[in-house]
Amino acid sequence: MPKFDYVIIGSGLGGLECAYTLSKEGFSVCVLEKNRQFGGSLQIFVRDKAIFDTGVHYLGGLDEGQNLNQFFKYFDIMDKLNLHKMDEDGFDKISFDNDPNVYNHAQGYENFIDQLCVQFPEERSAIELYTKKIKEVCDYFPMYRLKEANKSGDLGLKYLDVNAKDFIASITANKKLQMVLAGSNPLYAGDGDKTPLYVHALVVNTYIESSYKCIDGGSQIERYLTKNIKKLGGTVRNYAEVVEIVEHDGKIQYVLLKDGEKIEGKNFISNIHPANTMKMLVSSRIKKAYRGRVENLKNSSSAFVLDVVLKPGTFKYKNFNYYHFSRDDVWNSVSVKGEMWPDSYCVFVPRSSKSTEYADSLTVLSYMKFEEVAQWQNTFSTIPHARESRGQGYEDFKIQRAEKLLDVIYKRIPELRNCVKSFTAGTPLTYRDYIGTDDGSLYGISKDYKEPLKTFISPTTKIPNLFFTGQNLNMHGILGVTVGAVRTCEAILGQDYLIKKINRC
C-alpha cells in the first residue's frame, strides 16, 4: 500500500490548494478524485466547440494588492492566468419586471456609489453608509484581509447574528434601492429569513474591489495548480472514488477506493461535504451527536443551468453579468418552484479568445429545488457510473424548463431570440453528480444568522489526523474556499505561519 504524509479526498479548489501548500512544505501528498476532470466547480466542458464553465463565471479581488491576487501569487498561478477585466461602470446589472431601468454595480467603491447615485440621487448618504458597513464587516475577518489572527482581536463574532436583509432595510426606506443593493444575491443563494450580513458583505466586497472573467474558462486555475503540485512531487489521481475512510486505534489508517485499492496515509483531508465524509467514516471516535448535527445541517439551494451555444457573429459580447427578477423582491426567489418558476435568473457571458466582439456562448442560472427532480434521484450521470440514462421523462422535463426559461429571457433580451444555435440543460442532479453534494447544493451548508455558530465547521476533528477543507468550512466561492484551505493548513502548520508566507510573496 502506498503511504503518503497527506491523502486528500476530492480535487476541488480547496483540496488542490491544500495539496500545493503541503507539498511546498516538503510533505508527500496524494489527491484522489472520483471523476475524470479535476477541480470540482473549476471544471469546464465543450458543446458545439463552445467552452462552458461549471462554476467560475467571474472572479473578484484580483487587482494588485487585493486579497485573491495575493493568495494566487502564493500558489504561483497569478501571473499565468488569462484574465479579462469586466465593465468598471457596471460589472453586474440588476433589472426587474415592469421596470425599464437597469441598475449598475460598479467596480471601486467611489465608482459604485457614483453609479448608483445616477438613479438614486437622493440616496447618496444611504449608499455611502452601506459601503462603509460592507468594508467594516470584512475588516472583522482577519484572514479575508490577509491579517494575522492574533493581531486582530475580534474574529467577526460581532456580525455573525446580523441579518443581511434587515441591515439593508435599516439604511434606506427606498424599497427599490434595497433590492438593487442585494440584487446579486444568487451568488450566495440569498434568503431573506436566513442570510447573515457577513455572507453578503464578504461576497460583494470582492467583486466591487475588482471583477474579472477567465478567458476560455476557469479550469486554467485547476490546470496550473495541478501542474504546480506535480512539480513539487505531489500525486493527483482521477477515477479514484473513495468509499470508506477507516480508523484504527484512534487514527485514520487508510481510505478504501471503489475498486478495492487501499491508500494509506499519515494524515487525511476531506474536501467533500462533511455529511458525506461522516457517511464514509468507519470509526467509533466520532460521537453520534456530532454525526447527527453535521448530517442534519441544511444546504443552500441548487439551480437549473442552461448552457447556450450562439450562432457565430450574431450576439455582441456583454462585458457584464445580468441579474433579473420577476418581482421587486430578491430575497424569496430561492424558494420558488413549480408553475411560479422561474422567479429570477442570472446571465453570464463567457469571454472567449476567438472573438472580442461577439460571444460564442452564454450560461443562464435559475434557482431550482432538488425536490423538483427527486423522482430521478436514483440515477447517475458521471463516468464512474457509466452515464446511466435518466429516461425520456427527465429529458422532457429539462427541455420544457429550458424553453420556459428562454421565453422569459427573450422578453428582457429580445435580440437573443435569433442567436441561439443549441442548448444543454443541467439540474440539481447534475450538480449532485459532479460536485458531490447529495442535493446538488450550489454553495454547501446554508448559513443562518439565527444560529450562526452551528453552521461553522472546524478544519479539525476529534480524530487527530483527519481534517476538513472546502466551501463548507466557512464560505463558498473562489475566495471563500481559498481562505478555508489556508485555515486548514494553518491548523496543521501553526497559526499565522502560512499567512506570513502569503504576505511575503
Coordinates of C-alpha atoms in Angstrom, one line a residue:
M1 CA 0.0 0.0 0.0
P2 CA 1.4 3.4 -0.9
K3 CA 1.9 5.7 2.1
F4 CA 1.7 9.5 2.0
D5 CA 2.0 12.2 4.5
Y6 CA -1.3 13.6 3.4
V7 CA -4.1 12.0 1.5
I8 CA -6.7 14.5 0.2
I9 CA -10.2 13.3 -0.8
G10 CA -11.6 15.5 -3.6
S11 CA -9.8 17.7 -6.1
G12 CA -11.9 20.8 -5.7
L13 CA -10.1 24.1 -5.3
G14 CA -9.7 23.7 -1.5
G15 CA -8.2 20.2 -1.9
L16 CA -5.8 21.4 -4.6
E17 CA -4.7 24.4 -2.6
C18 CA -4.1 22.3 0.5
A19 CA -2.1 19.8 -1.7
Y20 CA 0.1 22.6 -3.1
T21 CA 0.7 24.2 0.3
L22 CA 1.7 20.9 2.0
S23 CA 3.8 19.8 -1.0
K24 CA 5.6 23.1 -0.8
E25 CA 6.3 22.4 2.9
G26 CA 8.0 19.2 1.9
F27 CA 5.2 16.6 2.6
S28 CA 4.3 13.8 0.3
V29 CA 0.7 14.4 -0.9
C30 CA -1.9 12.4 -2.8
V31 CA -5.1 13.9 -4.2
L32 CA -7.9 11.5 -5.0
E33 CA -10.7 12.5 -7.5
K34 CA -13.6 10.2 -8.3
N35 CA -14.4 11.9 -11.7
R36 CA -12.4 12.3 -14.9
Q37 CA -11.8 16.0 -14.5
F38 CA -10.0 17.6 -11.6
G39 CA -11.2 20.8 -10.0
G40 CA -14.8 20.4 -8.8
S41 CA -16.6 23.6 -9.8
L42 CA -13.5 24.7 -11.7
Q43 CA -14.4 22.2 -14.4
I44 CA -15.3 23.2 -18.0
F45 CA -16.9 21.3 -20.8
V46 CA -17.4 21.9 -24.5
R47 CA -20.5 21.8 -26.6
D48 CA -20.5 22.7 -30.3
K49 CA -16.9 24.0 -29.9
A50 CA -18.0 26.5 -27.2
I51 CA -16.4 26.4 -23.8
F52 CA -18.7 26.4 -20.7
D53 CA -17.7 26.9 -17.0
T54 CA -19.5 24.8 -14.4
G55 CA -19.0 27.3 -11.6
V56 CA -16.4 30.0 -12.1
H57 CA -18.3 32.7 -14.0
Y58 CA -16.2 35.6 -12.7
L59 CA -13.6 36.4 -10.1
G60 CA -13.1 39.3 -7.7
G61 CA -10.2 40.7 -5.7
L62 CA -7.6 40.2 -8.4
D63 CA -6.1 43.7 -8.8
E64 CA -2.6 44.3 -7.4
G65 CA -2.7 44.4 -3.6
Q66 CA -6.1 42.8 -3.3
N67 CA -6.7 39.6 -1.3
L68 CA -7.2 36.9 -4.1
N69 CA -4.4 38.4 -6.1
Q70 CA -2.0 37.8 -3.1
F71 CA -3.3 34.3 -2.4
F72 CA -2.8 33.4 -6.1
K73 CA 0.7 34.8 -6.0
Y74 CA 1.5 32.3 -3.2
F75 CA 0.0 29.5 -5.2
D76 CA 2.2 30.6 -8.1
I77 CA -0.6 31.0 -10.6
M78 CA -1.4 34.7 -10.6
D79 CA 1.0 35.6 -13.5
K80 CA -0.2 32.6 -15.5
L81 CA -3.9 33.3 -15.6
N82 CA -5.5 34.6 -18.8
L83 CA -8.0 37.3 -17.5
H84 CA -10.2 40.0 -18.8
K85 CA -11.4 42.9 -16.7
M86 CA -15.2 43.5 -16.7
D87 CA -17.0 46.8 -17.2
E88 CA -15.8 49.1 -14.5
D89 CA -19.0 51.1 -14.5
G90 CA -21.3 48.1 -14.4
F91 CA -19.9 44.6 -14.0
D92 CA -23.2 43.4 -12.6
K93 CA -26.5 44.8 -14.0
I94 CA -29.8 44.3 -12.0
S95 CA -33.3 44.6 -13.5
F96 CA -36.9 43.8 -12.6
D97 CA -40.2 43.1 -14.5
N98 CA -42.3 46.2 -15.1
D99 CA -39.3 48.5 -14.6
P100 CA -37.4 49.7 -17.8
N101 CA -34.3 50.7 -15.8
V102 CA -31.2 48.7 -15.4
Y103 CA -29.1 49.3 -12.2
N104 CA -25.4 49.1 -12.2
H105 CA -22.9 47.6 -9.6
A106 CA -19.6 49.3 -10.5
Q107 CA -16.0 48.4 -9.6
G108 CA -14.3 50.6 -7.0
Y109 CA -16.2 51.9 -4.0
E110 CA -16.3 55.5 -5.1
N111 CA -17.5 54.5 -8.6
F112 CA -20.0 52.1 -7.0
I113 CA -21.5 55.0 -5.1
D114 CA -21.5 57.4 -8.1
Q115 CA -23.1 54.9 -10.5
L116 CA -26.0 54.1 -8.1
C117 CA -26.5 57.8 -7.4
V118 CA -27.3 58.4 -11.1
Q119 CA -30.6 56.6 -10.4
F120 CA -30.9 57.2 -6.7
P121 CA -29.5 60.8 -6.3
E122 CA -31.3 61.4 -3.1
E123 CA -29.9 58.3 -1.5
R124 CA -26.1 59.1 -1.6
S125 CA -25.8 59.1 2.2
A126 CA -27.5 55.7 2.5
I127 CA -25.3 54.2 -0.3
E128 CA -22.2 55.6 1.4
L129 CA -23.3 54.1 4.7
Y130 CA -23.9 50.8 3.0
T131 CA -20.4 50.7 1.5
K132 CA -18.8 51.8 4.8
K133 CA -20.5 48.9 6.6
I134 CA -19.6 46.4 4.0
K135 CA -15.9 47.3 4.4
E136 CA -16.2 47.3 8.2
V137 CA -17.7 43.8 8.3
C138 CA -14.9 42.5 6.1
D139 CA -12.3 44.0 8.4
Y140 CA -13.6 41.8 11.2
F141 CA -12.4 38.6 9.3
P142 CA -8.6 38.8 9.6
M143 CA -7.7 36.0 7.1
Y144 CA -10.0 37.6 4.5
R145 CA -7.9 40.7 4.9
L146 CA -4.7 38.7 5.0
K147 CA -4.1 39.7 8.6
E148 CA -2.7 37.5 11.4
A149 CA -5.4 36.3 13.7
N150 CA -3.6 37.2 16.9
K151 CA -3.3 40.8 16.0
S152 CA -7.0 41.4 15.0
G153 CA -8.8 40.6 18.3
D154 CA -12.4 40.3 17.1
L155 CA -12.8 37.4 14.7
G156 CA -16.1 38.5 13.2
L157 CA -18.4 37.5 16.1
K158 CA -19.9 41.0 16.1
Y159 CA -21.6 40.4 12.8
L160 CA -22.5 36.7 12.8
D161 CA -26.0 37.3 14.1
V162 CA -26.9 40.3 11.9
N163 CA -29.5 39.6 9.1
A164 CA -28.5 40.9 5.6
K165 CA -32.0 41.9 4.5
D166 CA -32.7 43.7 7.8
F167 CA -29.5 45.6 7.7
I168 CA -30.1 46.8 4.1
A169 CA -33.6 47.8 5.1
S170 CA -32.3 49.8 8.1
I171 CA -30.1 52.1 6.0
T172 CA -32.8 53.2 3.5
A173 CA -36.6 53.2 3.2
N174 CA -36.3 53.1 -0.6
K175 CA -37.6 49.6 -1.4
K176 CA -36.1 49.6 -4.9
L177 CA -32.6 50.6 -3.7
Q178 CA -32.9 47.8 -1.1
M179 CA -33.5 45.3 -3.8
V180 CA -30.7 46.7 -6.1
L181 CA -28.1 46.6 -3.3
A182 CA -29.0 42.9 -2.8
G183 CA -29.5 42.2 -6.5
S184 CA -26.5 39.9 -7.0
N185 CA -27.6 37.6 -4.1
P186 CA -27.8 34.5 -6.4
L187 CA -24.1 34.5 -5.8
Y188 CA -24.8 33.2 -2.3
A189 CA -28.4 31.9 -2.5
G190 CA -29.6 34.8 -0.5
D191 CA -32.6 34.0 1.7
G192 CA -34.3 36.9 3.5
D193 CA -35.1 34.7 6.5
K194 CA -31.6 33.3 6.9
T195 CA -28.7 35.0 5.2
P196 CA -26.3 36.8 7.6
L197 CA -24.9 40.2 6.7
Y198 CA -21.3 38.9 6.8
V199 CA -22.1 36.4 3.9
H200 CA -23.4 39.3 1.8
A201 CA -20.5 41.5 2.7
L202 CA -17.7 39.1 2.1
V203 CA -19.1 38.1 -1.3
V204 CA -20.0 41.5 -2.7
N205 CA -16.9 43.3 -1.4
T206 CA -14.5 41.2 -3.5
Y207 CA -16.4 42.0 -6.8
I208 CA -16.7 45.7 -6.0
E209 CA -13.0 45.8 -5.5
S210 CA -12.4 44.3 -9.0
S211 CA -14.1 41.9 -11.3
Y212 CA -12.6 39.6 -14.0
K213 CA -13.6 36.9 -16.4
C214 CA -11.3 33.9 -17.1
I215 CA -10.7 33.9 -20.8
D216 CA -11.6 30.4 -22.2
G217 CA -12.8 29.2 -18.8
G218 CA -11.8 28.9 -15.1
S219 CA -10.3 25.4 -15.5
Q220 CA -7.0 27.2 -16.0
I221 CA -6.9 27.7 -12.2
E222 CA -7.1 23.9 -11.7
R223 CA -4.7 23.2 -14.5
Y224 CA -1.9 25.4 -13.1
L225 CA -2.5 24.3 -9.5
T226 CA -2.3 20.6 -10.6
K227 CA 0.8 21.2 -12.6
N228 CA 2.5 23.0 -9.6
I229 CA 1.5 20.2 -7.3
K230 CA 3.1 17.6 -9.6
K231 CA 6.2 19.8 -10.0
L232 CA 6.6 19.7 -6.2
G233 CA 6.4 15.9 -6.2
G234 CA 2.7 15.5 -5.4
T235 CA 0.3 12.8 -6.8
V236 CA -3.0 13.7 -8.3
R237 CA -5.3 10.8 -9.4
N238 CA -8.6 10.7 -11.2
Y239 CA -11.1 7.8 -11.3
A240 CA -10.2 7.2 -7.7
E241 CA -13.5 7.2 -5.8
V242 CA -13.2 6.9 -2.0
V243 CA -16.0 4.7 -0.5
E244 CA -14.6 4.3 3.1
I245 CA -12.4 6.2 5.5
V246 CA -11.1 3.6 8.0
E247 CA -9.9 4.5 11.5
H248 CA -8.0 2.2 13.9
D249 CA -6.5 2.9 17.3
G250 CA -7.8 6.5 17.2
K251 CA -6.3 7.5 13.8
I252 CA -7.3 7.1 10.2
Q253 CA -5.2 4.4 8.7
Y254 CA -6.3 4.3 5.1
V255 CA -9.1 5.1 2.6
L256 CA -10.7 2.4 0.5
L257 CA -11.3 3.1 -3.2
K258 CA -14.3 1.7 -5.1
D259 CA -12.1 -0.7 -6.9
G260 CA -10.8 -2.2 -3.7
E261 CA -7.5 -0.4 -3.6
K262 CA -6.3 0.9 -0.2
I263 CA -4.5 4.3 0.0
E264 CA -2.6 4.5 3.3
G265 CA -1.5 7.8 4.8
K266 CA -0.3 9.6 8.0
N267 CA -2.9 12.3 7.7
F268 CA -6.2 12.8 5.7
I269 CA -8.0 15.9 4.5
S270 CA -11.6 15.7 3.2
N271 CA -12.5 18.3 0.6
I272 CA -16.0 16.7 0.2
H273 CA -19.1 17.7 2.2
P274 CA -18.7 16.9 5.9
A275 CA -22.0 15.0 5.9
N276 CA -20.7 12.7 3.1
T277 CA -17.4 12.4 4.9
M278 CA -19.3 11.1 8.0
K279 CA -21.2 8.6 5.9
M280 CA -17.9 7.1 4.7
L281 CA -16.1 7.3 8.0
V282 CA -15.7 3.9 9.8
S283 CA -14.9 5.0 13.4
S284 CA -16.4 5.0 16.9
R285 CA -14.3 8.1 17.7
I286 CA -16.9 10.5 16.3
K287 CA -19.9 10.8 18.6
K288 CA -23.4 10.1 17.3
A289 CA -24.5 13.6 18.3
Y290 CA -21.8 15.2 16.1
R291 CA -22.6 13.0 13.2
G292 CA -26.2 13.8 13.6
R293 CA -25.5 17.6 13.7
V294 CA -23.4 17.5 10.6
E295 CA -25.7 15.3 8.6
N296 CA -28.8 17.4 9.5
L297 CA -27.3 20.8 8.6
K298 CA -29.4 22.3 5.8
N299 CA -27.7 23.0 2.5
S300 CA -28.1 26.1 0.2
S301 CA -30.3 25.9 -2.8
S302 CA -29.5 24.2 -6.1
A303 CA -30.1 25.5 -9.6
F304 CA -31.2 24.8 -13.1
V305 CA -28.5 25.8 -15.5
L306 CA -28.9 26.4 -19.3
D307 CA -25.7 26.5 -21.4
V308 CA -26.5 28.2 -24.7
V309 CA -24.3 27.9 -27.9
L310 CA -24.8 31.0 -30.0
K311 CA -24.7 31.3 -33.8
P312 CA -21.3 32.8 -34.8
G313 CA -21.2 36.5 -35.2
T314 CA -24.8 37.2 -34.0
F315 CA -24.7 38.2 -30.3
K316 CA -22.4 41.0 -29.2
Y317 CA -20.2 40.2 -26.2
K318 CA -21.5 41.6 -22.9
N319 CA -18.8 42.6 -20.5
F320 CA -21.1 42.3 -17.6
N321 CA -23.4 39.8 -15.8
Y322 CA -27.2 40.2 -15.8
Y323 CA -29.4 39.5 -12.8
H324 CA -33.2 39.7 -13.4
F325 CA -36.1 39.3 -11.0
S326 CA -39.8 39.0 -11.9
R327 CA -40.8 40.8 -8.7
D328 CA -39.4 43.6 -6.6
D329 CA -38.3 41.0 -4.1
V330 CA -34.8 39.5 -4.5
W331 CA -34.9 37.7 -1.1
N332 CA -37.5 35.0 -1.8
S333 CA -36.6 33.7 -5.3
V334 CA -34.6 30.9 -3.7
S335 CA -37.8 29.1 -2.6
V336 CA -39.9 29.4 -5.8
K337 CA -40.8 26.2 -7.6
G338 CA -43.5 24.6 -9.9
E339 CA -45.6 26.9 -12.0
M340 CA -44.1 30.1 -10.4
W341 CA -40.6 29.1 -11.7
P342 CA -38.5 30.9 -12.9
D343 CA -38.8 33.8 -10.5
S344 CA -35.3 35.1 -11.3
Y345 CA -32.3 34.3 -13.5
C346 CA -28.6 35.3 -14.0
V347 CA -26.9 35.5 -17.4
F348 CA -23.2 35.0 -17.6
V349 CA -21.4 35.6 -20.9
P350 CA -18.0 33.8 -21.1
R351 CA -15.0 35.6 -22.5
S352 CA -13.6 33.7 -25.4
S353 CA -10.2 34.1 -27.1
K354 CA -11.9 33.5 -30.5
S355 CA -13.5 37.0 -30.7
T356 CA -13.6 40.2 -28.7
E357 CA -16.7 41.5 -30.4
Y358 CA -19.1 38.5 -30.4
A359 CA -19.9 35.9 -27.8
D360 CA -20.0 32.2 -28.8
S361 CA -22.0 31.1 -25.7
L362 CA -23.8 32.2 -22.5
T363 CA -24.9 30.5 -19.3
V364 CA -28.2 31.1 -17.5
L365 CA -28.7 30.1 -13.9
S366 CA -32.0 30.0 -12.1
Y367 CA -32.7 28.6 -8.6
M368 CA -34.3 25.1 -8.5
K369 CA -35.3 22.9 -5.6
F370 CA -33.9 19.4 -5.5
E371 CA -37.5 18.1 -4.9
E372 CA -38.4 19.1 -8.5
V373 CA -36.1 16.3 -9.8
A374 CA -36.3 13.9 -6.8
Q375 CA -38.1 11.2 -8.9
W376 CA -34.8 10.6 -10.8
Q377 CA -32.5 10.8 -7.8
N378 CA -31.5 7.1 -8.0
T379 CA -29.9 7.6 -11.4
F380 CA -26.4 8.9 -12.0
S381 CA -24.7 10.5 -15.0
T382 CA -21.0 10.5 -14.2
I383 CA -18.4 8.3 -15.9
P384 CA -17.8 6.2 -12.8
H385 CA -21.5 5.3 -13.0
A386 CA -21.3 4.6 -16.8
R387 CA -23.5 7.6 -17.5
E388 CA -26.8 5.9 -16.7
S389 CA -29.8 7.3 -18.6
R390 CA -32.4 9.0 -16.5
G391 CA -35.1 8.3 -19.1
Q392 CA -37.2 10.3 -21.5
G393 CA -39.2 11.8 -18.8
Y394 CA -36.2 13.6 -17.4
E395 CA -35.1 14.8 -20.8
D396 CA -38.6 16.1 -21.5
F397 CA -38.5 17.9 -18.1
K398 CA -35.2 19.6 -19.0
I399 CA -36.4 20.7 -22.4
Q400 CA -39.7 22.1 -21.0
R401 CA -37.9 24.1 -18.3
A402 CA -35.2 25.3 -20.7
E403 CA -37.8 26.6 -23.2
K404 CA -39.8 28.3 -20.5
L405 CA -36.6 30.0 -19.2
L406 CA -35.6 31.1 -22.6
D407 CA -39.1 32.6 -23.3
V408 CA -38.7 34.7 -20.1
I409 CA -35.2 35.9 -21.1
Y410 CA -36.4 36.9 -24.6
K411 CA -38.7 39.4 -23.0
R412 CA -35.8 41.2 -21.5
I413 CA -33.1 40.4 -24.1
P414 CA -35.1 40.2 -27.4
E415 CA -32.0 40.2 -29.6
L416 CA -31.0 36.8 -28.2
R417 CA -34.1 35.1 -29.8
N418 CA -32.5 34.6 -33.2
C419 CA -29.0 33.9 -31.9
V420 CA -29.5 30.5 -30.2
K421 CA -27.8 27.6 -32.1
S422 CA -28.3 24.9 -29.4
F423 CA -28.5 24.5 -25.7
T424 CA -27.7 22.0 -22.9
A425 CA -29.6 21.9 -19.6
G426 CA -28.5 20.8 -16.2
T427 CA -30.4 20.3 -13.0
P428 CA -29.7 19.8 -9.3
L429 CA -28.9 16.2 -10.2
T430 CA -26.1 17.4 -12.5
Y431 CA -24.6 19.4 -9.6
R432 CA -25.0 16.4 -7.3
D433 CA -23.2 14.1 -9.6
Y434 CA -20.2 16.3 -10.5
I435 CA -19.8 18.5 -7.3
G436 CA -20.7 15.8 -4.8
T437 CA -23.4 17.2 -2.6
D438 CA -26.4 14.9 -2.0
D439 CA -29.0 17.5 -3.0
G440 CA -27.0 19.4 -5.6
S441 CA -26.4 22.4 -3.3
L442 CA -24.6 25.2 -5.1
Y443 CA -22.8 26.7 -2.0
G444 CA -22.8 23.9 0.5
I445 CA -24.1 24.4 4.1
S446 CA -26.6 27.3 4.3
K447 CA -25.6 30.0 6.8
D448 CA -28.3 31.2 9.2
Y449 CA -27.9 34.4 11.3
K450 CA -30.2 32.9 13.9
E451 CA -27.8 30.0 14.6
P452 CA -24.5 31.4 13.4
L453 CA -22.0 29.1 15.2
K454 CA -24.0 26.0 14.2
T455 CA -23.1 26.3 10.6
F456 CA -19.3 26.9 11.0
I457 CA -17.3 23.7 10.6
S458 CA -13.9 23.5 12.2
P459 CA -11.0 22.2 10.0
T460 CA -10.0 19.8 12.8
T461 CA -12.0 16.8 14.0
K462 CA -12.0 14.5 17.1
I463 CA -9.7 12.3 15.1
P464 CA -6.3 14.0 15.2
N465 CA -5.2 13.1 11.7
L466 CA -8.5 13.9 9.9
F467 CA -9.1 17.4 8.7
F468 CA -11.8 19.2 6.6
T469 CA -11.5 21.8 3.9
G470 CA -13.7 23.2 1.1
Q471 CA -16.7 25.5 0.8
N472 CA -18.4 24.1 3.8
L473 CA -15.8 25.3 6.3
N474 CA -16.8 29.0 6.4
M475 CA -17.6 30.4 2.9
H476 CA -18.1 29.3 -0.7
G477 CA -16.7 30.8 -3.8
I478 CA -13.1 31.0 -5.1
L479 CA -12.0 33.4 -2.3
G480 CA -14.0 31.7 0.4
V481 CA -12.7 28.3 -0.4
T482 CA -9.1 29.7 -0.6
V483 CA -9.4 31.2 2.9
G484 CA -10.8 27.8 4.1
A485 CA -7.8 26.0 2.6
V486 CA -5.4 28.4 4.4
R487 CA -7.4 27.8 7.6
T488 CA -7.0 24.0 7.2
C489 CA -3.2 24.3 6.5
E490 CA -2.7 26.6 9.5
A491 CA -4.4 24.0 11.7
I492 CA -1.6 21.7 10.5
L493 CA 1.3 24.1 10.3
G494 CA 0.5 26.5 13.1
Q495 CA -1.5 29.7 13.4
D496 CA -0.2 32.6 11.3
Y497 CA 2.6 30.5 9.9
L498 CA 1.1 30.4 6.4
I499 CA -0.5 33.9 6.3
K500 CA 3.0 35.3 6.9
K501 CA 4.4 33.4 3.9
I502 CA 1.5 34.5 1.8
N503 CA 2.0 38.2 2.6
R504 CA 5.7 37.9 1.8
C505 CA 5.1 36.7 -1.8

